Amino acid sequence: MSIERTLSIIKPDGVRKKIIGEINKRFEDAGLAIVNAKMMQLSKSDAEGFYAIHKDRSFFNDLVAYMTSGLVMVQILEGENAIQLNRRIMGATNPAEAADGTIRSDFASSIEENVVHGSDGPETAKAEIEYFFG
Ligand code: IDP
Ligand code: MG
């Protein structure tokens, strides 16, 4: 284990639900520090580039429309084992499968509108932080 950084996004549904504070409290209570953050309105090309790995999936166009539907909070979380810890706090992609007490179990309305993004490994964390923070 080591001190890591990971990219977190509070997606447009999370911002609309006014749970930025609630979500960030969960990260901080778990020992993660928010070391950079910015509110953004993603453009279509921002969202397409960020989710390029999913470009051939049936849900890609819907995903881009959702991610550009309002402001997002893009942030860097830092701490011991931050990448996996953040994924654990978020819960599974599908809220129906997310463990009790996770963000997605508590707040997500569907497999698409699932409130938060988190990098899934060291390489994606590095690339995603670079994508938004240079
Ligand atoms: P993750 O966000 O848990 O890493 P991914 O499989 O990387 O999940 O998918 C990226 C995002 O695409 C999800 O968070 C969700 O918003 C959306 N998504 C994933 N699978 C589906 C699906 O089957 N239908 C609609 N949207 C999906
Ligand atoms: Mg993913």
Short mmCIF file of N, CA and C and ligand atoms in Angstrom, two decimals:
data_model
loop_
_atom_site.label_atom_id
_atom_site.label_comp_id
_atom_site.label_asym_id
_atom_site.label_seq_id
_atom_site.Cartn_x
_atom_site.Cartn_y
_atom_site.Cartn_z
N MET A 1 0.85 -1.20 0.00
CA MET A 1 0.00 0.00 0.00
C MET A 1 0.87 1.24 0.00
N SER A 2 0.33 2.29 -0.60
CA SER A 2 1.10 3.53 -0.65
C SER A 2 0.13 4.69 -0.83
N ILE A 3 0.68 5.88 -0.67
CA ILE A 3 -0.14 7.07 -0.89
C ILE A 3 -0.38 7.20 -2.39
N GLU A 4 -1.65 7.25 -2.77
CA GLU A 4 -2.02 7.34 -4.18
C GLU A 4 -2.90 8.57 -4.40
N ARG A 5 -3.05 8.91 -5.68
CA ARG A 5 -4.02 9.91 -6.10
C ARG A 5 -4.97 9.27 -7.09
N THR A 6 -6.23 9.67 -7.03
CA THR A 6 -7.23 9.13 -7.95
C THR A 6 -8.16 10.24 -8.39
N LEU A 7 -8.76 10.07 -9.58
CA LEU A 7 -9.71 11.09 -10.06
C LEU A 7 -11.12 10.71 -9.65
N SER A 8 -11.79 11.67 -9.04
CA SER A 8 -13.20 11.53 -8.65
C SER A 8 -14.01 12.56 -9.42
N ILE A 9 -15.18 12.15 -9.88
CA ILE A 9 -16.12 13.13 -10.46
C ILE A 9 -17.47 12.95 -9.76
N ILE A 10 -18.01 14.04 -9.25
CA ILE A 10 -19.41 14.04 -8.84
C ILE A 10 -20.20 14.44 -10.08
N LYS A 11 -20.96 13.49 -10.60
CA LYS A 11 -21.62 13.62 -11.89
C LYS A 11 -22.82 14.57 -11.79
N PRO A 12 -23.42 14.96 -12.94
CA PRO A 12 -24.49 15.97 -12.91
C PRO A 12 -25.66 15.62 -11.98
N ASP A 13 -26.00 14.34 -11.86
CA ASP A 13 -27.12 13.99 -10.96
C ASP A 13 -26.74 14.22 -9.50
N GLY A 14 -25.46 13.99 -9.16
CA GLY A 14 -25.00 14.26 -7.80
C GLY A 14 -25.03 15.74 -7.47
N VAL A 15 -24.63 16.57 -8.44
CA VAL A 15 -24.68 18.03 -8.24
C VAL A 15 -26.14 18.48 -8.12
N ARG A 16 -27.02 17.96 -9.00
CA ARG A 16 -28.45 18.34 -8.95
C ARG A 16 -29.11 17.94 -7.64
N LYS A 17 -28.67 16.81 -7.08
CA LYS A 17 -29.25 16.33 -5.82
C LYS A 17 -28.71 17.07 -4.60
N LYS A 18 -27.73 17.97 -4.83
CA LYS A 18 -27.14 18.77 -3.73
C LYS A 18 -26.52 17.89 -2.66
N ILE A 19 -25.72 16.91 -3.14
CA ILE A 19 -25.06 16.01 -2.19
C ILE A 19 -23.54 16.07 -2.34
N ILE A 20 -23.02 17.16 -2.89
CA ILE A 20 -21.56 17.32 -2.97
C ILE A 20 -20.96 17.23 -1.57
N GLY A 21 -21.56 17.95 -0.63
CA GLY A 21 -21.03 17.95 0.75
C GLY A 21 -21.10 16.57 1.38
N GLU A 22 -22.22 15.90 1.21
CA GLU A 22 -22.41 14.55 1.76
C GLU A 22 -21.37 13.57 1.18
N ILE A 23 -21.17 13.66 -0.14
CA ILE A 23 -20.21 12.75 -0.78
C ILE A 23 -18.80 13.04 -0.29
N ASN A 24 -18.44 14.31 -0.27
CA ASN A 24 -17.07 14.63 0.13
C ASN A 24 -16.83 14.35 1.61
N LYS A 25 -17.86 14.44 2.42
CA LYS A 25 -17.71 14.06 3.83
C LYS A 25 -17.36 12.57 3.94
N ARG A 26 -17.98 11.76 3.09
CA ARG A 26 -17.67 10.32 3.13
C ARG A 26 -16.21 10.07 2.76
N PHE A 27 -15.73 10.78 1.73
CA PHE A 27 -14.32 10.61 1.35
C PHE A 27 -13.40 11.03 2.50
N GLU A 28 -13.69 12.20 3.08
CA GLU A 28 -12.82 12.71 4.14
C GLU A 28 -12.90 11.85 5.40
N ASP A 29 -14.09 11.37 5.73
CA ASP A 29 -14.23 10.50 6.91
C ASP A 29 -13.45 9.20 6.73
N ALA A 30 -13.28 8.77 5.47
CA ALA A 30 -12.54 7.54 5.19
C ALA A 30 -11.02 7.78 5.13
N GLY A 31 -10.61 9.03 5.30
CA GLY A 31 -9.18 9.34 5.34
C GLY A 31 -8.62 9.90 4.05
N LEU A 32 -9.49 10.10 3.05
CA LEU A 32 -9.02 10.67 1.78
C LEU A 32 -9.03 12.20 1.87
N ALA A 33 -8.00 12.82 1.29
CA ALA A 33 -7.93 14.28 1.23
C ALA A 33 -8.30 14.74 -0.17
N ILE A 34 -9.09 15.82 -0.25
CA ILE A 34 -9.39 16.43 -1.55
C ILE A 34 -8.29 17.45 -1.80
N VAL A 35 -7.41 17.16 -2.77
CA VAL A 35 -6.23 18.00 -2.95
C VAL A 35 -6.34 18.92 -4.18
N ASN A 36 -7.39 18.74 -4.96
CA ASN A 36 -7.68 19.67 -6.06
C ASN A 36 -9.14 19.44 -6.45
N ALA A 37 -9.81 20.49 -6.90
CA ALA A 37 -11.23 20.34 -7.27
C ALA A 37 -11.65 21.50 -8.15
N LYS A 38 -12.52 21.22 -9.11
CA LYS A 38 -13.11 22.30 -9.90
C LYS A 38 -14.48 21.90 -10.42
N MET A 39 -15.40 22.89 -10.40
CA MET A 39 -16.70 22.71 -11.02
C MET A 39 -16.53 22.96 -12.50
N MET A 40 -17.13 22.09 -13.32
CA MET A 40 -17.00 22.23 -14.77
C MET A 40 -18.32 21.88 -15.46
N GLN A 41 -18.54 22.49 -16.59
CA GLN A 41 -19.57 22.01 -17.52
C GLN A 41 -18.80 21.29 -18.63
N LEU A 42 -18.89 19.98 -18.70
CA LEU A 42 -18.17 19.24 -19.73
C LEU A 42 -18.79 19.51 -21.10
N SER A 43 -17.92 19.71 -22.09
CA SER A 43 -18.39 19.78 -23.48
C SER A 43 -18.60 18.34 -23.98
N LYS A 44 -19.26 18.24 -25.14
CA LYS A 44 -19.44 16.91 -25.73
C LYS A 44 -18.08 16.24 -25.96
N SER A 45 -17.13 17.00 -26.46
CA SER A 45 -15.83 16.38 -26.75
C SER A 45 -15.06 16.07 -25.47
N ASP A 46 -15.24 16.85 -24.41
CA ASP A 46 -14.64 16.50 -23.10
C ASP A 46 -15.14 15.12 -22.65
N ALA A 47 -16.46 14.94 -22.72
CA ALA A 47 -17.07 13.70 -22.22
C ALA A 47 -16.72 12.53 -23.14
N GLU A 48 -16.73 12.76 -24.45
CA GLU A 48 -16.38 11.69 -25.39
C GLU A 48 -14.93 11.25 -25.19
N GLY A 49 -14.06 12.20 -24.98
CA GLY A 49 -12.64 11.87 -24.77
C GLY A 49 -12.43 11.14 -23.46
N PHE A 50 -13.11 11.59 -22.42
CA PHE A 50 -12.93 10.97 -21.11
C PHE A 50 -13.40 9.53 -21.13
N TYR A 51 -14.52 9.27 -21.79
CA TYR A 51 -15.09 7.93 -21.82
C TYR A 51 -14.79 7.21 -23.14
N ALA A 52 -13.70 7.57 -23.81
CA ALA A 52 -13.36 6.97 -25.11
C ALA A 52 -13.30 5.45 -25.06
N ILE A 53 -12.90 4.90 -23.92
CA ILE A 53 -12.81 3.44 -23.79
C ILE A 53 -14.17 2.76 -24.01
N HIS A 54 -15.24 3.52 -23.79
CA HIS A 54 -16.60 2.96 -23.94
C HIS A 54 -17.25 3.34 -25.27
N LYS A 55 -16.46 3.84 -26.24
CA LYS A 55 -17.08 4.45 -27.44
C LYS A 55 -17.88 3.46 -28.28
N ASP A 56 -17.59 2.17 -28.17
CA ASP A 56 -18.34 1.19 -28.96
C ASP A 56 -19.51 0.58 -28.20
N ARG A 57 -19.73 1.01 -26.96
CA ARG A 57 -20.82 0.45 -26.16
C ARG A 57 -22.15 1.09 -26.58
N SER A 58 -23.22 0.30 -26.42
CA SER A 58 -24.55 0.77 -26.84
C SER A 58 -24.98 2.02 -26.07
N PHE A 59 -24.48 2.18 -24.84
CA PHE A 59 -24.92 3.29 -24.00
C PHE A 59 -24.06 4.54 -24.15
N PHE A 60 -23.09 4.53 -25.08
CA PHE A 60 -22.11 5.63 -25.14
C PHE A 60 -22.77 7.00 -25.37
N ASN A 61 -23.66 7.09 -26.35
CA ASN A 61 -24.27 8.40 -26.64
C ASN A 61 -25.10 8.90 -25.46
N ASP A 62 -25.83 7.99 -24.81
CA ASP A 62 -26.60 8.37 -23.62
C ASP A 62 -25.67 8.83 -22.49
N LEU A 63 -24.54 8.13 -22.36
CA LEU A 63 -23.57 8.47 -21.31
C LEU A 63 -23.02 9.87 -21.53
N VAL A 64 -22.69 10.19 -22.77
CA VAL A 64 -22.16 11.53 -23.08
C VAL A 64 -23.24 12.60 -22.82
N ALA A 65 -24.49 12.30 -23.20
CA ALA A 65 -25.58 13.26 -22.96
C ALA A 65 -25.77 13.49 -21.46
N TYR A 66 -25.73 12.42 -20.70
CA TYR A 66 -25.86 12.52 -19.22
C TYR A 66 -24.71 13.33 -18.63
N MET A 67 -23.49 13.03 -19.03
CA MET A 67 -22.32 13.70 -18.43
C MET A 67 -22.23 15.18 -18.80
N THR A 68 -22.93 15.57 -19.87
CA THR A 68 -22.92 16.98 -20.28
C THR A 68 -24.23 17.68 -19.89
N SER A 69 -25.05 17.03 -19.07
CA SER A 69 -26.39 17.57 -18.76
C SER A 69 -26.38 18.63 -17.66
N GLY A 70 -25.22 18.88 -17.07
CA GLY A 70 -25.14 19.89 -16.01
C GLY A 70 -23.73 19.93 -15.47
N LEU A 71 -23.54 20.77 -14.45
CA LEU A 71 -22.21 20.89 -13.86
C LEU A 71 -21.75 19.58 -13.22
N VAL A 72 -20.45 19.36 -13.28
CA VAL A 72 -19.83 18.26 -12.55
C VAL A 72 -18.74 18.85 -11.64
N MET A 73 -18.41 18.11 -10.59
CA MET A 73 -17.32 18.48 -9.69
C MET A 73 -16.21 17.48 -9.94
N VAL A 74 -15.10 17.95 -10.52
CA VAL A 74 -13.97 17.07 -10.84
C VAL A 74 -12.91 17.28 -9.76
N GLN A 75 -12.45 16.19 -9.15
CA GLN A 75 -11.54 16.37 -8.02
C GLN A 75 -10.49 15.27 -7.94
N ILE A 76 -9.40 15.60 -7.27
CA ILE A 76 -8.34 14.63 -7.02
C ILE A 76 -8.40 14.25 -5.55
N LEU A 77 -8.50 12.95 -5.29
CA LEU A 77 -8.47 12.43 -3.92
C LEU A 77 -7.10 11.82 -3.66
N GLU A 78 -6.57 12.05 -2.48
CA GLU A 78 -5.25 11.52 -2.14
C GLU A 78 -5.31 10.81 -0.80
N GLY A 79 -4.61 9.69 -0.72
CA GLY A 79 -4.52 8.97 0.55
C GLY A 79 -3.99 7.57 0.34
N GLU A 80 -3.87 6.86 1.45
CA GLU A 80 -3.42 5.47 1.43
C GLU A 80 -4.40 4.65 0.59
N ASN A 81 -3.89 3.97 -0.43
CA ASN A 81 -4.73 3.06 -1.22
C ASN A 81 -5.95 3.78 -1.82
N ALA A 82 -5.76 5.04 -2.22
CA ALA A 82 -6.89 5.91 -2.60
C ALA A 82 -7.73 5.35 -3.74
N ILE A 83 -7.10 4.67 -4.69
CA ILE A 83 -7.84 4.22 -5.88
C ILE A 83 -8.89 3.18 -5.49
N GLN A 84 -8.45 2.13 -4.81
CA GLN A 84 -9.39 1.08 -4.40
C GLN A 84 -10.33 1.56 -3.30
N LEU A 85 -9.81 2.38 -2.40
CA LEU A 85 -10.66 2.89 -1.31
C LEU A 85 -11.82 3.71 -1.88
N ASN A 86 -11.52 4.57 -2.86
CA ASN A 86 -12.58 5.37 -3.47
C ASN A 86 -13.61 4.46 -4.15
N ARG A 87 -13.13 3.43 -4.88
CA ARG A 87 -14.06 2.51 -5.55
C ARG A 87 -14.95 1.82 -4.51
N ARG A 88 -14.38 1.49 -3.35
CA ARG A 88 -15.17 0.82 -2.31
C ARG A 88 -16.24 1.77 -1.75
N ILE A 89 -15.87 3.03 -1.54
CA ILE A 89 -16.83 4.00 -0.99
C ILE A 89 -17.94 4.26 -2.01
N MET A 90 -17.59 4.26 -3.32
CA MET A 90 -18.58 4.49 -4.38
C MET A 90 -19.59 3.36 -4.48
N GLY A 91 -19.14 2.12 -4.41
CA GLY A 91 -20.01 0.96 -4.66
C GLY A 91 -20.02 0.57 -6.12
N ALA A 92 -20.65 -0.56 -6.43
CA ALA A 92 -20.69 -1.11 -7.78
C ALA A 92 -21.40 -0.16 -8.75
N THR A 93 -21.03 -0.28 -10.03
CA THR A 93 -21.59 0.56 -11.09
C THR A 93 -23.12 0.56 -11.06
N ASN A 94 -23.71 -0.63 -10.93
CA ASN A 94 -25.16 -0.77 -10.88
C ASN A 94 -25.61 -0.64 -9.41
N PRO A 95 -26.39 0.40 -9.09
CA PRO A 95 -26.76 0.60 -7.68
C PRO A 95 -27.49 -0.60 -7.09
N ALA A 96 -28.16 -1.39 -7.94
CA ALA A 96 -28.85 -2.59 -7.44
C ALA A 96 -27.86 -3.61 -6.90
N GLU A 97 -26.61 -3.51 -7.35
CA GLU A 97 -25.57 -4.45 -6.91
C GLU A 97 -24.60 -3.82 -5.93
N ALA A 98 -24.77 -2.54 -5.64
CA ALA A 98 -23.82 -1.82 -4.78
C ALA A 98 -24.06 -2.19 -3.31
N ALA A 99 -22.98 -2.35 -2.58
CA ALA A 99 -23.08 -2.72 -1.16
C ALA A 99 -23.80 -1.63 -0.36
N ASP A 100 -24.49 -2.05 0.68
CA ASP A 100 -25.18 -1.11 1.57
C ASP A 100 -24.19 -0.07 2.10
N GLY A 101 -24.67 1.16 2.19
CA GLY A 101 -23.84 2.22 2.77
C GLY A 101 -22.89 2.87 1.79
N THR A 102 -22.85 2.37 0.54
CA THR A 102 -22.01 3.02 -0.46
C THR A 102 -22.76 4.19 -1.09
N ILE A 103 -22.02 5.07 -1.74
CA ILE A 103 -22.64 6.25 -2.36
C ILE A 103 -23.68 5.83 -3.39
N ARG A 104 -23.31 4.87 -4.24
CA ARG A 104 -24.24 4.47 -5.30
C ARG A 104 -25.46 3.75 -4.73
N SER A 105 -25.27 2.93 -3.71
CA SER A 105 -26.42 2.28 -3.09
C SER A 105 -27.36 3.32 -2.50
N ASP A 106 -26.81 4.33 -1.87
CA ASP A 106 -27.64 5.32 -1.17
C ASP A 106 -28.25 6.36 -2.11
N PHE A 107 -27.58 6.70 -3.22
CA PHE A 107 -28.02 7.87 -3.99
C PHE A 107 -28.25 7.65 -5.49
N ALA A 108 -27.71 6.58 -6.08
CA ALA A 108 -27.83 6.43 -7.54
C ALA A 108 -29.23 6.01 -7.93
N SER A 109 -29.71 6.54 -9.07
CA SER A 109 -31.05 6.17 -9.51
C SER A 109 -31.05 5.09 -10.58
N SER A 110 -29.91 4.83 -11.23
CA SER A 110 -29.85 3.78 -12.24
C SER A 110 -28.39 3.41 -12.51
N ILE A 111 -28.19 2.39 -13.34
CA ILE A 111 -26.81 1.99 -13.70
C ILE A 111 -26.12 3.12 -14.46
N GLU A 112 -26.90 3.97 -15.14
CA GLU A 112 -26.28 5.10 -15.84
C GLU A 112 -26.10 6.28 -14.90
N GLU A 113 -27.19 6.72 -14.27
CA GLU A 113 -27.14 7.90 -13.39
C GLU A 113 -26.71 7.43 -12.01
N ASN A 114 -25.38 7.26 -11.87
CA ASN A 114 -24.87 6.64 -10.65
C ASN A 114 -23.93 7.55 -9.85
N VAL A 115 -24.13 8.86 -9.99
CA VAL A 115 -23.66 9.90 -9.05
C VAL A 115 -22.16 10.21 -9.07
N VAL A 116 -21.33 9.17 -9.15
CA VAL A 116 -19.89 9.40 -9.04
C VAL A 116 -19.10 8.58 -10.05
N HIS A 117 -17.93 9.12 -10.39
CA HIS A 117 -16.92 8.39 -11.15
C HIS A 117 -15.69 8.23 -10.26
N GLY A 118 -14.98 7.13 -10.43
CA GLY A 118 -13.68 6.97 -9.77
C GLY A 118 -12.76 6.16 -10.66
N SER A 119 -11.51 6.57 -10.76
CA SER A 119 -10.53 5.82 -11.56
C SER A 119 -10.48 4.38 -11.07
N ASP A 120 -10.21 3.44 -12.02
CA ASP A 120 -10.27 2.02 -11.65
C ASP A 120 -8.90 1.36 -11.50
N GLY A 121 -7.81 2.11 -11.65
CA GLY A 121 -6.48 1.52 -11.47
C GLY A 121 -5.42 2.59 -11.59
N PRO A 122 -4.18 2.25 -11.28
CA PRO A 122 -3.09 3.25 -11.29
C PRO A 122 -2.90 3.95 -12.64
N GLU A 123 -3.01 3.19 -13.74
CA GLU A 123 -2.78 3.81 -15.06
C GLU A 123 -3.93 4.77 -15.41
N THR A 124 -5.16 4.32 -15.17
CA THR A 124 -6.29 5.20 -15.49
C THR A 124 -6.29 6.41 -14.56
N ALA A 125 -5.91 6.23 -13.30
CA ALA A 125 -5.87 7.38 -12.38
C ALA A 125 -4.91 8.43 -12.91
N LYS A 126 -3.73 7.98 -13.33
CA LYS A 126 -2.73 8.92 -13.84
C LYS A 126 -3.25 9.63 -15.10
N ALA A 127 -3.81 8.85 -16.02
CA ALA A 127 -4.29 9.43 -17.28
C ALA A 127 -5.48 10.36 -17.05
N GLU A 128 -6.38 9.99 -16.15
CA GLU A 128 -7.58 10.81 -15.91
C GLU A 128 -7.24 12.11 -15.18
N ILE A 129 -6.29 12.04 -14.25
CA ILE A 129 -5.84 13.28 -13.57
C ILE A 129 -5.20 14.21 -14.60
N GLU A 130 -4.39 13.63 -15.46
CA GLU A 130 -3.76 14.41 -16.53
C GLU A 130 -4.82 15.04 -17.45
N TYR A 131 -5.86 14.26 -17.74
CA TYR A 131 -6.91 14.73 -18.67
C TYR A 131 -7.56 16.00 -18.16
N PHE A 132 -7.81 16.07 -16.87
CA PHE A 132 -8.54 17.22 -16.34
C PHE A 132 -7.65 18.27 -15.67
N PHE A 133 -6.48 17.88 -15.18
CA PHE A 133 -5.67 18.84 -14.44
C PHE A 133 -4.31 19.11 -15.08
N GLY A 134 -4.02 18.41 -16.18
CA GLY A 134 -2.79 18.67 -16.92
C GLY A 134 -1.53 18.29 -16.17
P1 IDP B 1 -17.67 2.62 -13.44
O1 IDP B 1 -18.14 4.07 -13.48
O2 IDP B 1 -18.21 1.89 -12.23
O3 IDP B 1 -16.19 2.48 -13.60
P2 IDP B 1 -17.91 1.74 -16.23
O4 IDP B 1 -18.21 0.34 -16.64
O5 IDP B 1 -16.54 2.25 -16.43
O6 IDP B 1 -18.36 1.88 -14.69
O7 IDP B 1 -18.95 2.66 -17.00
C1 IDP B 1 -18.79 4.06 -17.03
C2 IDP B 1 -20.14 4.71 -16.80
O8 IDP B 1 -21.00 4.39 -17.89
C3 IDP B 1 -20.91 4.20 -15.57
O9 IDP B 1 -20.50 4.80 -14.36
C4 IDP B 1 -22.32 4.57 -15.93
O10 IDP B 1 -22.59 5.96 -15.75
C5 IDP B 1 -22.34 4.24 -17.43
N1 IDP B 1 -22.75 2.85 -17.69
C6 IDP B 1 -22.04 1.72 -17.47
N2 IDP B 1 -22.71 0.62 -17.83
C7 IDP B 1 -23.91 1.07 -18.32
C8 IDP B 1 -25.06 0.41 -18.87
O11 IDP B 1 -25.12 -0.82 -18.98
N3 IDP B 1 -26.10 1.21 -19.25
C9 IDP B 1 -26.05 2.58 -19.15
N4 IDP B 1 -24.99 3.22 -18.64
C10 IDP B 1 -23.92 2.49 -18.23
MG MG B 2 -14.97 2.88 -15.22
#
